[in-house]
Short mmCIF file of C-alpha atoms in Angstrom, two decimals:
data_model
loop_
_atom_site.label_atom_id
_atom_site.label_comp_id
_atom_site.label_asym_id
_atom_site.label_seq_id
_atom_site.Cartn_x
_atom_site.Cartn_y
_atom_site.Cartn_z
CA MET S 1 0.01 -0.11 -0.07
CA ARG S 2 1.04 3.67 -0.38
CA VAL S 3 0.69 5.19 3.19
CA SER S 4 1.51 8.66 4.19
CA VAL S 5 2.21 9.06 7.96
CA PHE S 6 1.80 12.73 9.46
CA GLY S 7 3.86 13.90 12.29
CA LEU S 8 7.55 11.90 12.72
CA GLY S 9 7.45 11.84 16.63
CA TYR S 10 7.61 8.72 18.61
CA VAL S 11 4.74 7.06 17.04
CA GLY S 12 5.08 8.55 13.80
CA ALA S 13 8.57 7.59 13.19
CA VAL S 14 8.24 3.87 14.50
CA THR S 15 4.79 3.41 12.61
CA ALA S 16 6.47 4.75 9.44
CA ALA S 17 9.70 2.38 9.74
CA CYS S 18 7.78 -0.61 10.60
CA LEU S 19 5.04 -0.38 7.95
CA ALA S 20 7.88 0.17 5.68
CA ARG S 21 9.95 -3.08 6.98
CA ALA S 22 6.51 -5.01 6.24
CA GLY S 23 6.79 -3.68 2.39
CA HIS S 24 4.67 -0.89 2.25
CA GLU S 25 5.80 2.36 0.40
CA VAL S 26 5.64 4.89 3.07
CA THR S 27 5.91 8.86 2.78
CA GLY S 28 6.82 10.28 6.14
CA VAL S 29 5.28 14.18 6.71
CA ASP S 30 6.36 16.79 9.68
CA ILE S 31 6.74 20.45 9.51
CA ASN S 32 10.11 19.92 11.04
CA HIS S 33 12.27 20.29 8.32
CA GLU S 34 15.38 19.13 10.77
CA LYS S 35 13.07 15.98 11.41
CA VAL S 36 12.51 15.45 7.33
CA ALA S 37 16.36 15.52 6.77
CA MET S 38 17.11 12.96 9.72
CA VAL S 39 14.79 10.52 8.44
CA ASN S 40 15.41 11.00 4.47
CA ALA S 41 19.00 10.44 5.81
CA GLY S 42 18.39 7.17 7.40
CA ALA S 43 18.47 8.39 10.87
CA SER S 44 16.48 8.29 13.52
CA PRO S 45 14.52 11.78 15.01
CA ILE S 46 14.09 9.95 18.55
CA VAL S 47 16.07 7.66 20.87
CA GLU S 48 14.63 4.21 20.36
CA PRO S 49 16.54 0.96 20.66
CA GLY S 50 16.77 -0.38 16.83
CA LEU S 51 14.78 2.21 15.17
CA GLY S 52 17.82 4.01 13.76
CA ASP S 53 19.15 0.62 11.61
CA LEU S 54 15.45 0.24 10.51
CA LEU S 55 15.04 3.27 9.00
CA ALA S 56 18.67 3.47 7.30
CA GLU S 57 17.21 -0.24 5.93
CA ALA S 58 13.76 1.25 4.63
CA VAL S 59 15.36 4.62 3.13
CA GLY S 60 18.27 2.44 1.60
CA ALA S 61 15.52 0.17 0.25
CA GLY S 62 13.46 3.04 -0.96
CA ARG S 63 10.39 2.21 0.67
CA LEU S 64 10.65 5.39 2.74
CA ARG S 65 11.03 8.95 2.31
CA ALA S 66 9.92 12.22 4.30
CA THR S 67 8.88 15.58 3.26
CA VAL S 68 7.08 18.52 4.61
CA SER S 69 4.40 18.61 1.76
CA SER S 70 1.34 17.45 2.91
CA GLU S 71 -0.08 17.97 -0.86
CA LYS S 72 2.93 16.05 -2.03
CA ALA S 73 2.38 13.16 0.69
CA VAL S 74 -1.75 12.76 0.06
CA ALA S 75 -0.92 12.95 -3.95
CA GLU S 76 1.37 10.21 -3.51
CA THR S 77 -0.76 7.92 -1.46
CA ASP S 78 -3.73 6.41 -0.95
CA LEU S 79 -4.14 6.35 2.78
CA ALA S 80 -2.95 8.53 5.44
CA LEU S 81 -1.94 7.97 9.23
CA ILE S 82 -2.19 10.72 11.54
CA CYS S 83 -0.05 10.63 14.43
CA VAL S 84 0.33 14.07 15.55
CA GLY S 85 0.67 14.82 19.32
CA THR S 86 -2.34 15.53 21.65
CA PRO S 87 -0.40 17.34 24.31
CA GLY S 88 -2.71 18.22 27.47
CA HIS S 89 -3.80 21.68 28.66
CA PRO S 90 -3.76 22.76 32.23
CA ASN S 91 -7.05 21.46 32.86
CA GLY S 92 -6.22 18.24 31.36
CA ARG S 93 -8.28 18.77 28.04
CA PRO S 94 -6.65 17.42 25.05
CA ASP S 95 -4.70 19.91 22.67
CA THR S 96 -6.20 19.07 19.26
CA ALA S 97 -5.02 21.87 17.26
CA ALA S 98 -2.20 19.71 15.46
CA LEU S 99 -4.85 17.04 14.61
CA GLU S 100 -7.01 19.72 13.20
CA GLN S 101 -4.32 21.73 10.98
CA VAL S 102 -3.28 18.47 9.59
CA ALA S 103 -6.60 17.07 8.84
CA GLN S 104 -7.23 20.41 7.22
CA GLU S 105 -3.97 20.24 5.38
CA ILE S 106 -5.41 16.90 4.00
CA GLY S 107 -8.32 17.95 3.23
CA ARG S 108 -7.07 20.71 0.92
CA ALA S 109 -4.96 18.10 -0.70
CA LEU S 110 -8.15 16.12 -1.46
CA ASP S 111 -10.11 18.48 -2.87
CA GLY S 112 -10.77 17.87 -6.36
CA ARG S 113 -9.02 14.81 -6.36
CA SER S 114 -10.93 11.76 -7.62
CA GLY S 115 -11.28 8.09 -6.12
CA PRO S 116 -11.54 7.35 -2.26
CA TYR S 117 -8.95 8.29 0.21
CA THR S 118 -8.63 6.87 3.70
CA VAL S 119 -7.55 8.95 6.75
CA VAL S 120 -6.74 6.82 9.62
CA LEU S 121 -6.23 8.53 12.94
CA ARG S 122 -3.55 7.03 15.26
CA SER S 123 -3.16 10.09 18.11
CA THR S 124 -4.71 9.62 21.07
CA VAL S 125 -7.92 11.25 21.48
CA LEU S 126 -11.02 11.26 23.41
CA PRO S 127 -14.13 9.79 22.42
CA GLY S 128 -15.91 12.03 20.02
CA THR S 129 -12.99 13.78 18.61
CA THR S 130 -13.08 12.06 15.12
CA GLU S 131 -16.69 12.86 14.54
CA SER S 132 -16.34 16.51 16.35
CA VAL S 133 -12.73 17.48 14.99
CA LEU S 134 -11.16 15.19 12.48
CA VAL S 135 -14.33 15.00 10.04
CA PRO S 136 -15.10 18.48 10.28
CA ALA S 137 -11.52 19.56 9.44
CA LEU S 138 -11.32 17.41 6.45
CA ALA S 139 -14.19 18.88 5.25
CA ALA S 140 -13.19 22.40 5.99
CA GLY S 141 -9.87 21.95 4.41
CA GLY S 142 -11.42 20.53 1.31
CA ARG S 143 -13.97 23.38 1.07
CA ARG S 144 -16.61 20.66 0.14
CA PRO S 145 -18.78 18.49 2.55
CA ALA S 146 -17.41 15.10 4.00
CA ASP S 147 -18.55 12.61 1.36
CA ARG S 148 -17.97 8.75 0.72
CA THR S 149 -14.92 9.36 -1.22
CA VAL S 150 -13.21 9.98 2.09
CA ARG S 151 -13.22 6.84 4.47
CA VAL S 152 -12.15 7.86 8.11
CA ALA S 153 -10.97 4.75 10.78
CA VAL S 154 -9.11 5.19 14.38
CA ASN S 155 -6.38 2.51 14.88
CA PRO S 156 -4.80 3.42 18.30
CA GLU S 157 -1.22 2.43 19.10
CA PHE S 158 -0.48 0.02 21.91
CA MET S 159 3.44 1.02 21.96
CA ARG S 160 6.05 1.64 24.80
CA GLU S 161 8.90 3.78 24.95
CA GLY S 162 12.05 1.37 24.98
CA SER S 163 10.13 -1.75 23.49
CA SER S 164 8.16 -0.04 20.59
CA LEU S 165 9.41 -2.29 17.63
CA ARG S 166 8.54 -5.08 19.33
CA ASP S 167 5.25 -3.73 20.54
CA PHE S 168 3.98 -3.04 17.14
CA ALA S 169 5.08 -6.60 15.70
CA GLU S 170 3.94 -8.08 18.57
CA PRO S 171 0.79 -6.72 19.86
CA SER S 172 -2.13 -8.07 21.74
CA PHE S 173 -4.31 -7.10 19.31
CA VAL S 174 -4.71 -4.67 16.25
CA LEU S 175 -7.68 -2.03 16.86
CA ALA S 176 -9.82 -0.61 14.38
CA GLY S 177 -12.81 1.87 14.98
CA CYS S 178 -14.59 2.65 11.53
CA GLU S 179 -18.38 2.35 10.07
CA ASP S 180 -17.81 0.04 7.40
CA ALA S 181 -16.19 -3.37 6.93
CA GLU S 182 -14.62 -1.90 3.90
CA THR S 183 -12.49 0.56 5.71
CA ALA S 184 -11.40 -1.53 8.35
CA ALA S 185 -9.93 -4.00 5.55
CA LEU S 186 -8.03 -1.32 4.37
CA VAL S 187 -6.68 -0.91 7.93
CA ARG S 188 -6.35 -4.57 8.61
CA ALA S 189 -3.90 -4.65 5.31
CA LEU S 190 -1.62 -2.56 6.99
CA TYR S 191 -0.72 -5.28 9.55
CA GLN S 192 -1.06 -8.40 7.22
CA GLY S 193 2.41 -9.34 8.62
CA VAL S 194 1.41 -8.82 12.41
CA THR S 195 0.21 -11.82 13.94
CA ALA S 196 -2.35 -10.84 16.30
CA PRO S 197 -6.21 -10.57 16.36
CA PHE S 198 -7.77 -7.90 14.36
CA VAL S 199 -10.63 -6.17 16.36
CA HIS S 200 -12.85 -4.11 14.21
CA THR S 201 -15.49 -2.05 16.33
CA ASP S 202 -17.05 1.68 16.51
CA VAL S 203 -15.29 4.76 16.64
CA ARG S 204 -15.79 5.71 20.07
CA THR S 205 -15.01 2.27 21.25
CA ALA S 206 -11.46 2.55 19.87
CA GLU S 207 -10.98 5.99 21.10
CA MET S 208 -11.63 5.14 24.46
CA VAL S 209 -9.75 1.84 24.80
CA LYS S 210 -6.34 3.56 24.60
CA TYR S 211 -7.59 5.60 27.89
CA VAL S 212 -8.52 2.34 29.78
CA SER S 213 -5.54 1.09 28.95
CA ASN S 214 -3.42 3.90 30.27
CA ALA S 215 -5.42 4.58 33.38
CA PHE S 216 -5.32 1.00 34.27
CA HIS S 217 -1.66 0.77 33.59
CA ALA S 218 -1.41 3.99 36.16
CA LEU S 219 -3.88 2.32 38.46
CA LYS S 220 -1.27 -0.99 38.51
CA VAL S 221 1.61 1.00 39.19
CA CYS S 222 0.23 3.29 42.44
CA PHE S 223 -1.59 -0.29 43.78
CA ALA S 224 1.67 -1.83 43.88
CA ASN S 225 3.27 0.91 45.42
CA GLU S 226 0.71 1.32 47.88
CA ILE S 227 1.04 -2.13 48.76
CA ALA S 228 4.39 -2.18 48.91
CA ASP S 229 4.32 0.60 51.26
CA VAL S 230 1.80 -1.43 53.78
CA CYS S 231 4.06 -4.29 53.75
CA ALA S 232 7.02 -2.36 54.73
CA ALA S 233 5.39 -1.24 57.70
CA SER S 234 3.54 -4.72 58.27
CA GLY S 235 7.39 -6.66 57.77
CA ALA S 236 6.09 -8.24 54.80
CA ASP S 237 8.32 -8.47 51.74
CA PRO S 238 6.69 -6.57 49.14
CA HIS S 239 8.22 -8.44 46.06
CA ASP S 240 7.56 -11.63 47.52
CA VAL S 241 3.80 -10.61 48.37
CA MET S 242 3.43 -9.47 44.58
CA ARG S 243 5.04 -12.57 43.10
CA VAL S 244 2.48 -14.79 44.95
CA PHE S 245 -0.38 -12.61 44.02
CA LEU S 246 0.68 -12.39 40.76
CA MET S 247 0.37 -16.35 40.39
CA ASP S 248 -3.18 -16.37 40.56
CA ARG S 249 -4.35 -15.86 36.86
CA LYS S 250 -8.06 -17.10 37.85
CA LEU S 251 -8.78 -13.67 39.69
CA ASN S 252 -6.05 -11.34 40.35
CA VAL S 253 -4.33 -11.43 36.74
CA SER S 254 -7.78 -12.13 34.65
CA GLU S 255 -10.96 -10.41 33.50
CA ALA S 256 -12.21 -11.59 36.77
CA TYR S 257 -14.31 -8.21 38.23
CA LEU S 258 -13.41 -6.17 35.14
CA ARG S 259 -16.83 -6.07 34.16
CA PRO S 260 -19.07 -2.87 34.39
CA GLY S 261 -21.83 -3.43 36.51
CA PHE S 262 -23.03 -2.15 40.02
CA ALA S 263 -21.16 -1.52 43.27
CA PHE S 264 -19.27 -4.20 45.31
CA GLY S 265 -20.32 -5.40 48.77
CA GLY S 266 -20.33 -8.54 50.65
CA SER S 267 -18.53 -9.82 53.54
CA CYS S 268 -15.06 -9.90 52.29
CA LEU S 269 -14.03 -6.96 50.16
CA PRO S 270 -15.30 -3.81 52.35
CA LYS S 271 -13.88 -5.10 55.52
CA ASP S 272 -10.52 -5.81 54.27
CA ILE S 273 -10.13 -2.66 52.45
CA ARG S 274 -10.81 -1.13 55.53
CA ALA S 275 -8.40 -3.12 57.38
CA LEU S 276 -5.78 -2.26 54.92
CA LEU S 277 -6.68 1.31 55.29
CA HIS S 278 -6.41 0.74 59.41
CA ALA S 279 -2.68 -0.65 58.75
CA GLY S 280 -2.00 2.15 56.84
CA LYS S 281 -3.14 5.00 59.45
CA GLU S 282 -1.74 3.24 62.39
CA ALA S 283 1.99 3.68 60.22
CA ASP S 284 0.87 7.22 59.18
CA LEU S 285 0.89 6.39 55.42
CA PRO S 286 -1.83 8.49 53.27
CA LEU S 287 -2.83 5.57 50.74
CA ALA S 288 -4.55 7.57 48.54
CA LEU S 289 -5.30 5.04 46.19
CA LEU S 290 -6.62 2.52 48.24
CA SER S 291 -8.69 5.33 50.53
CA ALA S 292 -10.45 6.15 47.21
CA ILE S 293 -11.83 2.82 46.79
CA LEU S 294 -14.86 2.67 49.22
CA PRO S 295 -15.51 6.25 48.40
CA SER S 296 -15.91 5.50 44.78
CA ASN S 297 -17.96 2.48 45.33
CA GLU S 298 -20.24 4.58 47.50
CA ALA S 299 -20.82 7.39 44.62
CA GLN S 300 -22.06 3.86 42.26
CA ILE S 301 -24.67 3.66 44.77
CA ARG S 302 -25.74 7.53 45.14
CA ARG S 303 -25.61 7.59 41.36
CA ALA S 304 -28.60 4.55 41.26
CA VAL S 305 -30.42 6.33 43.66
CA GLU S 306 -30.56 9.22 41.89
CA ALA S 307 -31.36 7.47 38.84
CA VAL S 308 -34.43 5.86 40.13
CA LEU S 309 -35.31 9.29 41.72
CA GLY S 310 -34.82 10.49 38.51
CA THR S 311 -37.66 8.73 37.19
CA ARG S 312 -40.31 10.13 39.04
CA ARG S 313 -41.99 7.26 39.81
CA ARG S 314 -43.11 6.49 43.63
CA ARG S 315 -44.00 2.72 43.00
CA VAL S 316 -40.60 0.91 42.47
CA GLY S 317 -39.93 -3.08 41.80
CA VAL S 318 -36.63 -4.42 42.60
CA VAL S 319 -35.12 -7.60 41.01
CA GLY S 320 -31.98 -8.63 43.29
CA LEU S 321 -31.11 -7.82 46.84
CA ALA S 322 -28.01 -10.28 47.57
CA PHE S 323 -24.76 -8.54 47.03
CA LYS S 324 -23.96 -10.45 43.88
CA PRO S 325 -26.16 -13.18 41.76
CA GLY S 326 -25.74 -16.76 42.77
CA THR S 327 -25.54 -16.09 46.72
CA ASP S 328 -28.20 -15.10 49.62
CA ASP S 329 -25.27 -13.41 51.59
CA LEU S 330 -26.76 -9.38 52.28
CA ARG S 331 -23.95 -8.19 54.04
CA GLU S 332 -23.08 -4.87 53.00
CA SER S 333 -25.20 -5.72 49.95
CA PRO S 334 -25.27 -2.25 47.75
CA MET S 335 -28.74 -3.46 46.72
CA VAL S 336 -29.81 -3.25 50.65
CA ALA S 337 -28.18 0.26 50.75
CA LEU S 338 -30.15 1.01 47.45
CA VAL S 339 -33.35 -0.13 48.78
CA GLU S 340 -33.01 1.43 52.21
CA ALA S 341 -32.35 5.06 50.43
CA LEU S 342 -35.23 4.52 48.26
CA ILE S 343 -37.14 3.58 51.39
CA GLY S 344 -36.00 6.71 53.18
CA LYS S 345 -37.01 8.69 50.26
CA GLY S 346 -41.02 7.47 50.66
CA LEU S 347 -40.93 5.72 47.93
CA ASP S 348 -43.47 2.13 48.00
CA VAL S 349 -40.71 -0.38 46.98
CA ARG S 350 -41.01 -4.19 46.61
CA ILE S 351 -38.59 -6.42 45.88
CA PHE S 352 -37.84 -9.95 44.40
CA ASP S 353 -34.48 -12.07 44.88
CA PRO S 354 -34.95 -15.80 44.09
CA ASN S 355 -32.12 -16.75 46.50
CA VAL S 356 -33.29 -14.92 49.37
CA ALA S 357 -36.39 -16.88 50.68
CA LEU S 358 -36.82 -15.99 54.09
CA ALA S 359 -38.24 -19.04 55.17
CA ARG S 360 -35.04 -20.95 54.40
CA LEU S 361 -32.39 -18.83 55.70
CA VAL S 362 -30.49 -19.45 58.71
CA GLY S 363 -27.31 -18.36 60.38
CA ALA S 364 -25.86 -15.31 59.79
CA ASN S 365 -27.95 -14.08 56.92
CA ARG S 366 -30.86 -15.10 59.14
CA ARG S 367 -29.75 -12.77 62.10
CA TYR S 368 -28.58 -10.17 59.69
CA ILE S 369 -32.07 -9.56 58.26
CA ASP S 370 -33.76 -9.51 61.75
CA GLU S 371 -31.53 -7.32 63.25
CA GLU S 372 -30.61 -4.93 60.72
CA ILE S 373 -33.28 -4.80 57.93
CA PRO S 374 -36.52 -6.23 59.08
CA HIS S 375 -38.14 -3.30 57.45
CA ILE S 376 -36.71 -4.81 54.07
CA ALA S 377 -37.99 -8.62 54.88
CA SER S 378 -41.54 -7.12 54.81
CA LEU S 379 -41.28 -5.75 51.15
CA MET S 380 -40.25 -9.30 49.57
CA CYS S 381 -42.02 -10.95 47.28
CA GLU S 382 -42.94 -14.58 46.06
CA SER S 383 -42.29 -14.42 42.43
CA VAL S 384 -40.72 -11.71 39.68
CA ASP S 385 -44.05 -11.06 38.24
CA GLU S 386 -45.30 -9.28 41.36
CA VAL S 387 -42.32 -7.19 41.50
CA VAL S 388 -42.88 -6.05 37.74
CA LYS S 389 -46.68 -5.59 38.17
CA HIS S 390 -45.74 -3.56 41.11
CA GLY S 391 -43.68 -1.01 39.99
CA ASP S 392 -43.90 1.79 37.50
CA ALA S 393 -39.78 1.81 37.61
CA LEU S 394 -38.07 -1.33 37.71
CA VAL S 395 -34.48 -1.65 39.12
CA ILE S 396 -32.56 -4.71 37.31
CA GLY S 397 -29.72 -5.44 40.50
CA SER S 398 -28.13 -8.26 39.11
CA VAL S 399 -27.54 -10.56 35.89
CA SER S 400 -30.40 -13.64 36.49
CA ASP S 401 -32.76 -15.56 34.55
CA GLU S 402 -35.40 -13.41 36.77
CA ALA S 403 -33.67 -10.49 35.68
CA LYS S 404 -34.10 -11.20 32.04
CA ARG S 405 -37.64 -12.22 32.72
CA ALA S 406 -38.54 -9.10 34.04
CA LEU S 407 -36.80 -7.22 31.46
CA ALA S 408 -38.97 -8.97 28.58
CA ALA S 409 -41.98 -8.16 30.78
CA VAL S 410 -41.27 -4.59 30.99
CA ARG S 411 -44.32 -2.74 29.60
CA PRO S 412 -44.70 0.59 27.87
CA GLY S 413 -43.99 3.39 29.89
CA GLN S 414 -42.36 1.79 32.69
CA ALA S 415 -39.23 3.05 33.35
CA VAL S 416 -36.38 0.67 33.80
CA VAL S 417 -32.62 1.30 36.06
CA ASP S 418 -30.41 -1.28 34.80
CA LEU S 419 -27.73 -1.60 37.55
CA THR S 420 -25.90 -4.51 35.16
CA ARG S 421 -25.59 -1.71 32.63
CA ASN S 422 -27.59 -4.22 29.63
CA ALA S 423 -25.68 -7.36 30.74
CA ALA S 424 -28.96 -8.86 32.17
CA ALA S 425 -30.78 -7.64 28.69
CA PRO S 426 -31.88 -10.62 26.68
CA GLN S 427 -29.39 -11.80 23.81
CA GLY S 428 -30.62 -9.67 20.89
CA ALA S 429 -32.26 -7.19 22.84
CA ARG S 430 -29.48 -5.11 23.89
CA PRO S 431 -29.51 -1.68 22.21
CA GLY S 432 -26.68 -0.72 19.93
CA ARG S 433 -25.56 2.19 22.41
CA PRO S 434 -23.56 3.00 25.62
CA ALA S 435 -25.12 0.88 28.26
CA GLY S 436 -26.31 3.71 30.82
CA LEU S 437 -28.48 2.82 33.92
CA LEU S 438 -31.65 4.63 33.02
CA LYS S 439 -33.91 3.54 30.28
CA SER S 440 -37.68 4.11 29.77
#
């Protein structure tokens, strides 16, 4: 393929060199004359192991050249990769000025050109940027409305400085966000030599995945360091603790718990977080990250309460009361906290949970109901149909067959607050839009 790469910084230089190594004919574009001259001389404009040799090889083979002319680059290629920087403003908002400028230049270069052209955004941008910045800039630069001759896709990079060549060649996946299969196929063709799953999704998902990845990486670093602080204060070896922790690939290093839904609860997680925080306080450790977990969890419960109150319905049916499906444990259940808040606001609530059958509960769960929430026991129903019939608003608290039955029985005008974020919706009935809480 004939490809132009706009921006010869870290992402652009590595991308251009790796695509040229794969056999594509690549034209690098940058406003910095010095960078352009270095690439044309086969020298790396950045410090990255192995990149200098790869650039020299690609330039020597005639598969890579660089220019300051956007018009020339577009004229000689069929696909443009935008790799310009999106630095942050002091308030955190990404600066998309360079992206807008490059898109306008590409648009101007395309003005009057016949035949399709593909523009692929590789820069890191927040969801909605392609729609609100890239597409309008392309149209404005071309002095004509955007049309089907210009295809647009998002292709985030997941490369680490210091190992970017290996990360490019051996990624966990190649991600393309675009509207149609034809554009996805073009992006896929760029990476024919890369043996990794190819993921085609919508544009906003592709834009967001990069931020989610980086946020989780940052979270893991802070988590490991705070745990190390607690370990040191408690006399435990932090490296040995993490070594054993990482051996659990079923729960600790896995997809477990990384599913959008409602707040956590139960007899373990809240109690053990508090215990760690207590140990930190005794050692005068701030533990900012661990200290934010319970407030974040409580915010999810408050948000759910606000969503139910926002329906303006007084009669509410709740499906699910235990802290998670498949159990009858009500200790520190976020659903109990939600129900208590709704009762406190004067709402008429009825509840169904197939696992919380009061007649058969014994031990700690029975004592918890009798001593802590006896007022809730009187609100329990015998069937999910009773709850659906009672509620002008329906709250789905967990994924279960009963929750799916309730959702299937929703009547016109009945509001639904789905705390599973569509996970409980019957297959084929999930809306093709972001999974929020409140629906009608």
